[in-house]
Structures are given as C-alpha cells and as structure tokens.
Tab-separated table of N, CA and C in Angstrom:
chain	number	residue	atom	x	y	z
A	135	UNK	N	-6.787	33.336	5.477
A	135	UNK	CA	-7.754	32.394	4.937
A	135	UNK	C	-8.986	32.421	5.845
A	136	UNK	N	-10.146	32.882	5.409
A	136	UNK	CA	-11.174	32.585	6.236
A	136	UNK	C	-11.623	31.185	6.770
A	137	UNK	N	-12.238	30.967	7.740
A	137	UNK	CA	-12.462	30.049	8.913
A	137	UNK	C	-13.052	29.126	8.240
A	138	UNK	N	-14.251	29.376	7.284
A	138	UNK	CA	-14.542	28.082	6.574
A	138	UNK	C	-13.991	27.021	5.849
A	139	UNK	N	-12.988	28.272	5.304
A	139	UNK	CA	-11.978	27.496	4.041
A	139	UNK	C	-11.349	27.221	5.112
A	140	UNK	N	-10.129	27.263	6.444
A	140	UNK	CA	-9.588	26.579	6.809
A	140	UNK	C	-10.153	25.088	7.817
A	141	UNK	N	-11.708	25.328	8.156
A	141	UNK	CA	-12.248	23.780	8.396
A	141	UNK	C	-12.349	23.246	7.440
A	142	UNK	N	-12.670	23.428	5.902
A	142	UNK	CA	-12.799	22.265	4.672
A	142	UNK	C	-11.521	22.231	4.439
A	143	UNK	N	-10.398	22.896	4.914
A	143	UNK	CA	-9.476	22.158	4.758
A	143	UNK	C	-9.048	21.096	5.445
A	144	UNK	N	-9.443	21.167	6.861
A	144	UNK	CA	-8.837	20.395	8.044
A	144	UNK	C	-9.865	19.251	7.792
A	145	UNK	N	-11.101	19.436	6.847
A	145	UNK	CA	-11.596	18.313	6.826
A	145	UNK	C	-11.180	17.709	5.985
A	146	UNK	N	-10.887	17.700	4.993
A	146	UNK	CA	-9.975	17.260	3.320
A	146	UNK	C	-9.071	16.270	4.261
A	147	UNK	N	-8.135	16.975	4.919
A	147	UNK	CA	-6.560	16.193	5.421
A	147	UNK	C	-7.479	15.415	6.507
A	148	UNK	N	-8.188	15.102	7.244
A	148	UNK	CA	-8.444	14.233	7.742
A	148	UNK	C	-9.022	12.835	7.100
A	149	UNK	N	-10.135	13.813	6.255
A	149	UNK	CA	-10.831	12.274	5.260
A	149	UNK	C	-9.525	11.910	4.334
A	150	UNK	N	-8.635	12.414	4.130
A	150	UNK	CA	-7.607	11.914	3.205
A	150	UNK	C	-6.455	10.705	4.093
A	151	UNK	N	-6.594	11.029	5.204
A	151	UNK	CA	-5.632	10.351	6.173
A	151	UNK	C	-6.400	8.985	6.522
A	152	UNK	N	-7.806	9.368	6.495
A	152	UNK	CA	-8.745	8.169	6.917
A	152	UNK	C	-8.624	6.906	5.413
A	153	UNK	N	-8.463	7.736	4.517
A	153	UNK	CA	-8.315	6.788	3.382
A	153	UNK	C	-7.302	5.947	2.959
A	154	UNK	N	-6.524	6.407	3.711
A	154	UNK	CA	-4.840	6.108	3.510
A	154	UNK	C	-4.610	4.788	4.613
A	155	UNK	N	-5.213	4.889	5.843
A	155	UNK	CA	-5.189	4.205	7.151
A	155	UNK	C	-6.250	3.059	6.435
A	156	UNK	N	-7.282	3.238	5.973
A	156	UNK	CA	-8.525	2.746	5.957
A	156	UNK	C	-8.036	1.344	4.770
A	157	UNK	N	-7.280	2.398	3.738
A	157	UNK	CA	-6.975	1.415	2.761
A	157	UNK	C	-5.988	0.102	2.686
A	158	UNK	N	-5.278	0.273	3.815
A	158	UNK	CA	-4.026	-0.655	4.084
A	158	UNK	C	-5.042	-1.762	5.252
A	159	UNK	N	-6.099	-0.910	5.907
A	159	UNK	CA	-6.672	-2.331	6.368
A	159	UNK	C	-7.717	-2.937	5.612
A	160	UNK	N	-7.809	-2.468	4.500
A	160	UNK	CA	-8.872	-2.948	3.603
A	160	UNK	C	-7.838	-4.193	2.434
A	161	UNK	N	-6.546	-3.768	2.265
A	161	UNK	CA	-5.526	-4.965	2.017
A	161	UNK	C	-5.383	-6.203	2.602
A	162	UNK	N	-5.155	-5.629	3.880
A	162	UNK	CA	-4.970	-6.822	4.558
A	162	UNK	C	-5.679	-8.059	4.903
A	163	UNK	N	-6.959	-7.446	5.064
A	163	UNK	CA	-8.676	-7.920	5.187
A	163	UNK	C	-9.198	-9.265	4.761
A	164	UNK	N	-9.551	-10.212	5.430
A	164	UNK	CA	-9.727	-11.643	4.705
A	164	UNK	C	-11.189	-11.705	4.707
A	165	UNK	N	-12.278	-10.378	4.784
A	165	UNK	CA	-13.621	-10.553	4.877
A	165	UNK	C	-13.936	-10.635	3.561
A	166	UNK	N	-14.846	-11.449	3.009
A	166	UNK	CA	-15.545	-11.261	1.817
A	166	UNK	C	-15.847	-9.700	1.318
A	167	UNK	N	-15.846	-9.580	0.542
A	167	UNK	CA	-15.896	-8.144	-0.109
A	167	UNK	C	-14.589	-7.051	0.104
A	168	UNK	N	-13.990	-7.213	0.788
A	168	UNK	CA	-12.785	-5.902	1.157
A	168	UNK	C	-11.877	-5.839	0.124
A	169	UNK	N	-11.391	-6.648	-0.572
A	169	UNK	CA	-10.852	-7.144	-1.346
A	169	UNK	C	-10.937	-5.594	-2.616
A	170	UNK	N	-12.268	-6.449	-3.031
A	170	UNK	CA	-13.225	-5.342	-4.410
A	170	UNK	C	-13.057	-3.920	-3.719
A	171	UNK	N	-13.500	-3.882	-2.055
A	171	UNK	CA	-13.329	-2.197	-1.781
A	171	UNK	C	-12.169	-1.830	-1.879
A	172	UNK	N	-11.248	-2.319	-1.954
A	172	UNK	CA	-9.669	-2.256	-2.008
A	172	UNK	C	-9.038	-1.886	-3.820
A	173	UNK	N	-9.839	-3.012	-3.902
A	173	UNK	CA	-9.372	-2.531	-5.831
A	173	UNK	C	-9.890	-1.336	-6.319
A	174	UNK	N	-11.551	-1.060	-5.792
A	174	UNK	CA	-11.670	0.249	-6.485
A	174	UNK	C	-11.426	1.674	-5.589
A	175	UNK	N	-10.607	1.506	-4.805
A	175	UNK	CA	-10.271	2.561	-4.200
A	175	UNK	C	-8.748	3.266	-5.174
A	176	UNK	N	-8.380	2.791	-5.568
A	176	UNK	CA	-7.229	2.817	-7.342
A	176	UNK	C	-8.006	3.388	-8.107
A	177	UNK	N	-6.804	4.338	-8.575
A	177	UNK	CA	-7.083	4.951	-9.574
A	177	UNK	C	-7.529	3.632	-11.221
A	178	UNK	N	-7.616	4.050	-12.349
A	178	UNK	CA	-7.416	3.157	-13.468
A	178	UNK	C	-6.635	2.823	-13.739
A	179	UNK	N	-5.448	3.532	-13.600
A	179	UNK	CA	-4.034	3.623	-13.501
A	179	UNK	C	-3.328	4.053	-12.566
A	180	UNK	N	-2.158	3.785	-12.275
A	180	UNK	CA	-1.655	4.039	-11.070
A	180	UNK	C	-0.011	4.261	-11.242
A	181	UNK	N	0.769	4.925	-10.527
A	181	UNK	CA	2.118	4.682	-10.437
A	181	UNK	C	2.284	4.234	-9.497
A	182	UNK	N	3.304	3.384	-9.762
A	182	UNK	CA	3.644	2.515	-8.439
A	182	UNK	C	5.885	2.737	-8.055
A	183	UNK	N	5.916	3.005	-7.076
A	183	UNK	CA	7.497	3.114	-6.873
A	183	UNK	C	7.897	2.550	-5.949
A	184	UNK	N	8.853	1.161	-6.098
A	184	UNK	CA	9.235	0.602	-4.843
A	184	UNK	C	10.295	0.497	-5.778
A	185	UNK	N	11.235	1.497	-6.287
A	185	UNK	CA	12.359	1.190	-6.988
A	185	UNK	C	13.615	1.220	-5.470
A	186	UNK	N	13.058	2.057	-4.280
A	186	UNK	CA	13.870	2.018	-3.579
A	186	UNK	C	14.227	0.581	-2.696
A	187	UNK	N	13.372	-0.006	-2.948
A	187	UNK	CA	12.866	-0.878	-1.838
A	187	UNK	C	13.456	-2.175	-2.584
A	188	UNK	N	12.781	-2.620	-4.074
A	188	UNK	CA	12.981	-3.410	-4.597
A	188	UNK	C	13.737	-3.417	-5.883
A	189	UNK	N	14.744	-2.410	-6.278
A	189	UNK	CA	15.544	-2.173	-7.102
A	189	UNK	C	14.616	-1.922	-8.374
A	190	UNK	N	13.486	-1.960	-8.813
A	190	UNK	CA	12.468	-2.021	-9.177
A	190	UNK	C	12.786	-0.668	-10.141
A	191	UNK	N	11.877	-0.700	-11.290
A	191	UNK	CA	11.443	0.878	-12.167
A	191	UNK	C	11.124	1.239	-11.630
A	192	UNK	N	10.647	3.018	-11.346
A	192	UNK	CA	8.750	3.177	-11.471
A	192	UNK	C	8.057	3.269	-12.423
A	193	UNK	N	6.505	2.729	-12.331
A	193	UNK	CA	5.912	2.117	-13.662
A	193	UNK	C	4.767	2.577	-13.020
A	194	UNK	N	3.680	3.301	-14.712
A	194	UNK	CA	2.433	3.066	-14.327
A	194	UNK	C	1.602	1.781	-14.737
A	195	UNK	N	1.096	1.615	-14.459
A	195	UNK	CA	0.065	0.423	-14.573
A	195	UNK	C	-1.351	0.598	-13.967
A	196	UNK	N	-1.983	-0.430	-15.528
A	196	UNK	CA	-3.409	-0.204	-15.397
A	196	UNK	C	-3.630	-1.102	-13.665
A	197	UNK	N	-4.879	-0.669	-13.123
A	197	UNK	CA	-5.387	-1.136	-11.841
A	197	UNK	C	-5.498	-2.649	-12.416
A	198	UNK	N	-6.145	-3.213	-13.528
A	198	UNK	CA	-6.410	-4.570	-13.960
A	198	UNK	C	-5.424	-5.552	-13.852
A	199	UNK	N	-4.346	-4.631	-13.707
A	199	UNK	CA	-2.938	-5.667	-14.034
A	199	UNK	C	-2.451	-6.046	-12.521
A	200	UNK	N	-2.179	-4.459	-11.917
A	200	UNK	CA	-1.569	-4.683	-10.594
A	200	UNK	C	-2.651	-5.138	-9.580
A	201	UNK	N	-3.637	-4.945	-9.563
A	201	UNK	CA	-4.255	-5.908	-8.364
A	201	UNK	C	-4.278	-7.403	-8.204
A	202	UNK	N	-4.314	-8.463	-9.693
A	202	UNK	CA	-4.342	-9.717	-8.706
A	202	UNK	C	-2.890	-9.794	-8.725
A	203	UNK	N	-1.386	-9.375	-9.093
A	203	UNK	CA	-0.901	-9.133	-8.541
A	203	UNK	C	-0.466	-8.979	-6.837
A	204	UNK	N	-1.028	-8.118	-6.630
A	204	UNK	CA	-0.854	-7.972	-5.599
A	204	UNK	C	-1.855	-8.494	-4.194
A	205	UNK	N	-2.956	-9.040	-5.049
A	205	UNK	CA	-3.457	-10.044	-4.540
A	205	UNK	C	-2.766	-11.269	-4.117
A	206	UNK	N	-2.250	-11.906	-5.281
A	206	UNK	CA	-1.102	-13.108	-4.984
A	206	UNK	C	-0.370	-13.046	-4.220
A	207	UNK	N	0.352	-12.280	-3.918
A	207	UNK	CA	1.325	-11.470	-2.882
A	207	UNK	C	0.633	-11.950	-1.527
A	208	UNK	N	-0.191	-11.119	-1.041
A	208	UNK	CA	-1.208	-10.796	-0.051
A	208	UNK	C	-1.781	-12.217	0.592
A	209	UNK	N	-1.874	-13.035	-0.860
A	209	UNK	CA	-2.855	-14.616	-0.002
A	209	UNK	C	-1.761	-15.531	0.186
A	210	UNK	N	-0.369	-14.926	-0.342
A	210	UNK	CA	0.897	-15.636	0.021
A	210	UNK	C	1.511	-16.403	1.778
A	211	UNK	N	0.399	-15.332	1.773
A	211	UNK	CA	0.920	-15.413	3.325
A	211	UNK	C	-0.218	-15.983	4.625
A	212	UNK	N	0.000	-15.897	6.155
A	212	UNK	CA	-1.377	-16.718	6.551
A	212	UNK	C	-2.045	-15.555	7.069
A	213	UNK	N	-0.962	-14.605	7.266
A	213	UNK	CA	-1.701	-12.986	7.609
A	213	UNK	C	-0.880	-11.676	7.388
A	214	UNK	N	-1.083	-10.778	6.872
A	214	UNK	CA	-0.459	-9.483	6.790
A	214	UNK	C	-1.187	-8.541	7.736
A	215	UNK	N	-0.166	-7.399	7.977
A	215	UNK	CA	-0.749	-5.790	8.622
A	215	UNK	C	0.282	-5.140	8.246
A	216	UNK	N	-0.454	-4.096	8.158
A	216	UNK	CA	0.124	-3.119	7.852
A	216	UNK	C	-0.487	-1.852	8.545
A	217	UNK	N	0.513	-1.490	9.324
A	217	UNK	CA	0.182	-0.115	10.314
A	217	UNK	C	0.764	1.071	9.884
A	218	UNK	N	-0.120	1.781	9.767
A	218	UNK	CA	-0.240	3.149	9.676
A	218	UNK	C	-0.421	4.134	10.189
A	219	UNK	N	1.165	5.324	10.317
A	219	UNK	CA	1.008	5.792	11.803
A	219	UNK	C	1.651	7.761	10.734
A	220	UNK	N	1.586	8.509	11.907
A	220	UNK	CA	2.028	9.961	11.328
A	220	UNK	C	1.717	10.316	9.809
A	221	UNK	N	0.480	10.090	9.878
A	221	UNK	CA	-0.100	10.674	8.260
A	221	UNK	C	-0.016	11.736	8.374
A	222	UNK	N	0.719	12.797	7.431
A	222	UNK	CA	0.774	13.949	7.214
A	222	UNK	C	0.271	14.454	5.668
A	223	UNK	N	-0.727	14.935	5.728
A	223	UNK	CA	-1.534	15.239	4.328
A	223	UNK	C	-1.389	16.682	4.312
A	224	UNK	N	-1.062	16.806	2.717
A	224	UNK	CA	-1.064	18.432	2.102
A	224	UNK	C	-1.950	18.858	0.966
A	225	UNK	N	-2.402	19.644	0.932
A	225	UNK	CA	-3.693	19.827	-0.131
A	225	UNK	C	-3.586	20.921	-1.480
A	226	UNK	N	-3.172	20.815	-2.728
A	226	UNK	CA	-3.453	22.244	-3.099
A	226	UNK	C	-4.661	21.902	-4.317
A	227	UNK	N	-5.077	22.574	-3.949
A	227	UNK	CA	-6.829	22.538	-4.437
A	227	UNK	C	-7.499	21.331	-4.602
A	228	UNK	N	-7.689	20.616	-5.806
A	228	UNK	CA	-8.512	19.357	-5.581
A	228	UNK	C	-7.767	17.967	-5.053
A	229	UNK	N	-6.073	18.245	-5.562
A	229	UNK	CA	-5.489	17.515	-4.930
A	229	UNK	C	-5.113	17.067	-3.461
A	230	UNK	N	-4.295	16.279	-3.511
A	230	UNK	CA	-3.928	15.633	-2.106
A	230	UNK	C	-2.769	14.774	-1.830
A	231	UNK	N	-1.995	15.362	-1.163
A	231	UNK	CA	-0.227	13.862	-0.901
A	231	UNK	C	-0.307	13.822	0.281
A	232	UNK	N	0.008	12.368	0.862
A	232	UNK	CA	0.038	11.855	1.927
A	232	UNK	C	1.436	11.072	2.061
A	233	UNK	N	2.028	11.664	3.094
A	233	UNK	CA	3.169	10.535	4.331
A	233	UNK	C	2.899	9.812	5.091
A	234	UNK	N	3.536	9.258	5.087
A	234	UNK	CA	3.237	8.346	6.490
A	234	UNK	C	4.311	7.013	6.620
A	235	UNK	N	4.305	6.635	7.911
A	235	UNK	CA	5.047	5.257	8.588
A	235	UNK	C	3.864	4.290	8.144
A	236	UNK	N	4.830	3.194	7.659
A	236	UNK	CA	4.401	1.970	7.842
A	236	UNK	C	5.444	1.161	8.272
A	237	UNK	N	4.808	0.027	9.135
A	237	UNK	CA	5.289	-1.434	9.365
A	237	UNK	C	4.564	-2.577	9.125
A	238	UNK	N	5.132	-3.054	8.777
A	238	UNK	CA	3.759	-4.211	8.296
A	238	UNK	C	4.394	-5.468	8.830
A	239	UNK	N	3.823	-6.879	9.033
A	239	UNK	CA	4.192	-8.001	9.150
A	239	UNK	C	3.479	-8.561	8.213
A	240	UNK	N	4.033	-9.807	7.472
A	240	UNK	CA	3.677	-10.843	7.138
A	240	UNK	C	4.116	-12.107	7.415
A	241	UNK	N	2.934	-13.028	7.633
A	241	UNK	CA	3.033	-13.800	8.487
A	241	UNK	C	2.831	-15.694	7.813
A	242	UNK	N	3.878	-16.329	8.007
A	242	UNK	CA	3.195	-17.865	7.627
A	242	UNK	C	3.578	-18.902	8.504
A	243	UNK	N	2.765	-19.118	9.613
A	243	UNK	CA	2.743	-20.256	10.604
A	243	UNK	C	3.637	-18.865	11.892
A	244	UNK	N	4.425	-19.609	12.064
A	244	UNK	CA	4.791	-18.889	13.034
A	244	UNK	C	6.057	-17.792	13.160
A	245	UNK	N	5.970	-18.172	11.439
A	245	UNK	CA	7.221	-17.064	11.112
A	245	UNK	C	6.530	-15.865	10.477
A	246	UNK	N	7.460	-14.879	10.709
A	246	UNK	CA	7.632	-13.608	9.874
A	246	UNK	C	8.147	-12.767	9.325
A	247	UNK	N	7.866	-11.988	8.493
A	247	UNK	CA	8.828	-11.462	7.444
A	247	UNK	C	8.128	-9.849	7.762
A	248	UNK	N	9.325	-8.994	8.449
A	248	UNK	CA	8.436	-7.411	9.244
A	248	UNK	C	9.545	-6.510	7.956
A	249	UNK	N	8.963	-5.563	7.997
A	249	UNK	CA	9.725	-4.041	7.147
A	249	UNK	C	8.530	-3.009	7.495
A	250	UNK	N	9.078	-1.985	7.678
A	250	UNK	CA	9.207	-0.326	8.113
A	250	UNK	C	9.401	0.459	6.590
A	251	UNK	N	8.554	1.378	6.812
A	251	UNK	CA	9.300	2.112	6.066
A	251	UNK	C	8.612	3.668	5.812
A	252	UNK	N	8.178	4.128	4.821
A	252	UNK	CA	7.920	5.320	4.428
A	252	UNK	C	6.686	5.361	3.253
A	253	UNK	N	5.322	5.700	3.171
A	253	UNK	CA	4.510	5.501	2.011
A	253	UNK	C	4.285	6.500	1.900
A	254	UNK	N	3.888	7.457	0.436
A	254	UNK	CA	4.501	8.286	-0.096
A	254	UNK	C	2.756	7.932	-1.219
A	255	UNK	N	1.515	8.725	-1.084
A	255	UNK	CA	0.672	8.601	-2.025
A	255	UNK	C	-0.240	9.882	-2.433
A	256	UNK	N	-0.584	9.637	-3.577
A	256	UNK	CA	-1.620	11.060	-4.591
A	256	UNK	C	-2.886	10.328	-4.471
A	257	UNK	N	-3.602	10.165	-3.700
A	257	UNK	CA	-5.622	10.180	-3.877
A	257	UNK	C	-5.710	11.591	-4.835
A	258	UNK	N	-6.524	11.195	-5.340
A	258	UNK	CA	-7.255	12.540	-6.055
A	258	UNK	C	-8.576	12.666	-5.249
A	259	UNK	N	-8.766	14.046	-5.369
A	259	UNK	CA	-9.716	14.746	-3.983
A	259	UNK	C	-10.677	15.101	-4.758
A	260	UNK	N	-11.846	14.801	-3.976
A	260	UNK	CA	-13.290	15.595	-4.134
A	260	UNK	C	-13.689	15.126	-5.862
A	261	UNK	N	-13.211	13.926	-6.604
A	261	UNK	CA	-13.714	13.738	-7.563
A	261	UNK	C	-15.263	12.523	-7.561
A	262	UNK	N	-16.017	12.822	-8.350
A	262	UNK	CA	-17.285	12.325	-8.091
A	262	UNK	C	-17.494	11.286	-7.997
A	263	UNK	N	-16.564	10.160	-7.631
A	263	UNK	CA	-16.608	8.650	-7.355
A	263	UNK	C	-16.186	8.366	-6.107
A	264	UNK	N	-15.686	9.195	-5.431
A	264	UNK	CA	-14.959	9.253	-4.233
A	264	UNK	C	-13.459	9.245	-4.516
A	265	UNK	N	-12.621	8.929	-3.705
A	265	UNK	CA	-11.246	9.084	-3.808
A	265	UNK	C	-10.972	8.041	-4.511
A	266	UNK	N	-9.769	8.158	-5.243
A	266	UNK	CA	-8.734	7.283	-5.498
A	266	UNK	C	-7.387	7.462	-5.771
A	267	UNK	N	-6.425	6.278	-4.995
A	267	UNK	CA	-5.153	6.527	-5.056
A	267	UNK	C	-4.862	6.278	-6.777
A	268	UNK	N	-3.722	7.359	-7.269
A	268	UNK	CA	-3.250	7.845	-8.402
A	268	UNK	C	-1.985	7.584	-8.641
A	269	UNK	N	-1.299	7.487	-7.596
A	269	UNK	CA	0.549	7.408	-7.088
A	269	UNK	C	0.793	6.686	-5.543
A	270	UNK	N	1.580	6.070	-5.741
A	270	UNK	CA	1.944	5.208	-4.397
A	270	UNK	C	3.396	4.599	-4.841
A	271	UNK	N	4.341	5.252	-3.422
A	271	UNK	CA	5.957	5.042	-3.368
A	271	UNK	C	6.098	4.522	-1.825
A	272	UNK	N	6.820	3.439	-2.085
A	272	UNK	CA	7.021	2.674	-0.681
A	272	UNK	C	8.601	2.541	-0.707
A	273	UNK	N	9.375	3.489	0.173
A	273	UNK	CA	10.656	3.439	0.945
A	273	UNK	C	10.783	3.018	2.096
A	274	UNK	N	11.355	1.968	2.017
A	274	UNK	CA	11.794	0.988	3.357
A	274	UNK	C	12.871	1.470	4.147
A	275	UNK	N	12.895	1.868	4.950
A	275	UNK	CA	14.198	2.145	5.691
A	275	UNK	C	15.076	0.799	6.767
A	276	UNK	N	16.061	1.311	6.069
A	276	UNK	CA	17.472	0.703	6.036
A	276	UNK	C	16.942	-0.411	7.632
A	277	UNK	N	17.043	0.366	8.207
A	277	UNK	CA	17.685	-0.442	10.208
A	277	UNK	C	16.121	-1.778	10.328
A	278	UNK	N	15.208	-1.406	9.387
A	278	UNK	CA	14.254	-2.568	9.364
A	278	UNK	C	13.639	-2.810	8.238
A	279	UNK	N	14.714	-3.013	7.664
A	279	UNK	CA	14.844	-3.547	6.365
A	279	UNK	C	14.194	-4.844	6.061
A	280	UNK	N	14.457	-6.074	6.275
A	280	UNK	CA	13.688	-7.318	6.276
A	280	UNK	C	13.776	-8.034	7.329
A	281	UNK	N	13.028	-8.954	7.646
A	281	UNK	CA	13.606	-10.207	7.949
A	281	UNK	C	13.103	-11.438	7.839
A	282	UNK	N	13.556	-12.247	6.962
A	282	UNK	CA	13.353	-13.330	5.992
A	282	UNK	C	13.577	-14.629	6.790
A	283	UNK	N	12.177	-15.423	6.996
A	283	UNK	CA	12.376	-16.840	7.513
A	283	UNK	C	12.567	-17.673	6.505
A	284	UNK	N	13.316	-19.344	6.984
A	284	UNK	CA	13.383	-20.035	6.016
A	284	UNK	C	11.837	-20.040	5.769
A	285	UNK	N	10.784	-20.946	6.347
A	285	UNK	CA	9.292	-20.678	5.376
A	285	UNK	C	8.727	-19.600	4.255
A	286	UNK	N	9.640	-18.714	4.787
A	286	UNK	CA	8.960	-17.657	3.478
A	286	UNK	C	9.768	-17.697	2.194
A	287	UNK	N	11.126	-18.533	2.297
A	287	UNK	CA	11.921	-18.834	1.894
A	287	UNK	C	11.307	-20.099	0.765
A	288	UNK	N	10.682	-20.877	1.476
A	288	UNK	CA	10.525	-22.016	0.983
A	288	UNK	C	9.003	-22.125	0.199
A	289	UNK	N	8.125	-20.922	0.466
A	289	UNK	CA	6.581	-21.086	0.187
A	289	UNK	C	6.464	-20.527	-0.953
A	290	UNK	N	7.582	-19.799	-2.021
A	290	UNK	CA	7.075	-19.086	-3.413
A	290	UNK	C	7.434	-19.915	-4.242
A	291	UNK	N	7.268	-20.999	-3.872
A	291	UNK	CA	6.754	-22.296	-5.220
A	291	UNK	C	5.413	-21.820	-5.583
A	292	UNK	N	4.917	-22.008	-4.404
A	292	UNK	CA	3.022	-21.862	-4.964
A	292	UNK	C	2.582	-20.440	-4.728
A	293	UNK	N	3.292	-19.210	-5.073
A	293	UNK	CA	3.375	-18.386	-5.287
A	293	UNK	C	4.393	-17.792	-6.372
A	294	UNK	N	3.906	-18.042	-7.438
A	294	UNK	CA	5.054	-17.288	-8.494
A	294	UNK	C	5.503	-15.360	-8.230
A	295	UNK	N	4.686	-14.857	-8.052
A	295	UNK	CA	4.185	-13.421	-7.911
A	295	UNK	C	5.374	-12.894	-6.622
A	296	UNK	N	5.240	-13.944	-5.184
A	296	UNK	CA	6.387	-13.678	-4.302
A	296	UNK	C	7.549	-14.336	-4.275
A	297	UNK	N	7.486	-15.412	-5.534
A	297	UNK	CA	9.098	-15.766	-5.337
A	297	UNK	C	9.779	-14.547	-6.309
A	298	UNK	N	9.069	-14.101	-7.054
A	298	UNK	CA	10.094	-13.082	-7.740
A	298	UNK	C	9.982	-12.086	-6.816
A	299	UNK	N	9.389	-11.406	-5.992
A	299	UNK	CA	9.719	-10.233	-4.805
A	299	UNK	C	11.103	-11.085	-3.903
A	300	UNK	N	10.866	-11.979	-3.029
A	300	UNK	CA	12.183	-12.821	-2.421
A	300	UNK	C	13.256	-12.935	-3.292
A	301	UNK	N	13.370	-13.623	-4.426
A	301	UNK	CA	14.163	-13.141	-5.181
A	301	UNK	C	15.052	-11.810	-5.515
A	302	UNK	N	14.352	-10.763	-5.226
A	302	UNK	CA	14.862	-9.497	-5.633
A	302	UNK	C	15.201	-8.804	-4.281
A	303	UNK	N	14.649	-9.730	-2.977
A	303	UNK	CA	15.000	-8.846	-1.999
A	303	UNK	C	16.676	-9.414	-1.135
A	304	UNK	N	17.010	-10.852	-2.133
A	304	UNK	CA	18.232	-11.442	-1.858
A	304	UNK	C	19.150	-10.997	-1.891
C-alpha cells in the first residue's frame, strides 16, 4: 500500500476513535447545546444491541424515537461518565467499526450504579455531513456487571424510561 494511502488511513482510525471517545462525552455533558451535538451525531436510524446486557431484541430505530429516550435515562441521574479506553478501529473503504472498553458510572447523591463492558459501533465514514453512528452494541461483562443502590432503586418513579431498564436488570 503506498504511504499516502496508509496515512489517510491512520488518519480515518484516529478521527474515527476521536468520535467514538468524543461522543460518550458529549452524552454525558450537562452544557447547553451538547445534548443536540449528541443527537445529530446518529445516524436517522440506528441499530441498537444491548440484547446481551439487557435481555433486550436488537432493534432499529428511528434517531427521533431513541434519543429522548435516552435522554430520560441520562437526566435520571445527578451525573454519568462514561470512559472510553482501547479503541480499536478497522476501515474497509468508506466504512468504519470501532471497539472499545467502557465503564461508566452513574451517579445520584452519593450513590452509584458502575458497569464495564464492551461497545461495539458502525460511524459511516467520509459521508458529507460528517460522521454518524449507524450501529451500536453494548456487552457488559460479567465480573462488573452492576451495582445497584437502594436510591437508584427508589428514583424510577420520576423516571418511567429507567424504571423499566432496573426492572430488567433485576
């Protein structure tokens, strides 16, 4: 492979890794606007797979549906993170799949609810809007699996959206 094509490649897997890192702190984010940069970084549609995680289908769904979704989720709490570590990106032509570790906490008062696991996503590359994720699979692994305070226990009254996730993670 000549030298050019292998720097636009090494540049592809980097801006693809930056998007992947970039986008989980653009979730978490309580600044005005991150939110919107967060939604349109999604495809129109999306697959989503946490069948491992949450006994769950996999389902596509329009972006309209699953974001305040997963918005609700997100303001459920008094803070989330989600860290993102060993992105490993592969490229064949315009496309792009990304690995990687996550751990995330979520947080309400002084409790928390932590899981590990494995994210598993398709950005589509080099299309004229910039990237967007297309596919996203979240495998939790087993040894940090949950851990569930009574408060988080007790707060999806005023969250319908996470008492059915707690629910399913019982």
């Amino acid at each position: 492979m000549p030298l050019e094509d292998r720097l636009q490649a090494a540049l592809d897997r980097q801006e693809v890794a930056e998007f992947i890192v970039t986008n989980s702190m653009l979730g978490d984010s309580r600044k005005p606007g991150d939110w919107e940069r967060y939604r349109r970084r999604y495809a129109e549609r999306i697959t989503i797979d946490y069948s491992s995680t949450l006994k769950d289908e996999v389902r596509s769904i329009d972006r309209e549906t699953l974001m305040p979704y997963w918005k609700s989720l997100v303001d459920a709490f008094d803070v989330t993170q989600h860290r993102v570590t060993n992105v490993v990106v592969t490229l064949d032509g315009d496309t792009a799949k990304s690995r990687a570790y996550v751990v995330s906490n979520h947080r309400i008062g002084q409790d928390v609810w932590s899981c590990g696991g494995i994210y598993d996503a398709r950005p589509r590359a080099r299309c004229g809007r910039g990237r967007r994720l297309e596919d996203h699979r979240a495998r939790l692994l087993p040894a940090v699996r949950n851990r569930r305070s009574r408060r988080v226990r007790a707060r999806p009254r005023q969250c319908p959206a996470l008492a059915a996730q707690v629910r399913r993670l019982r």
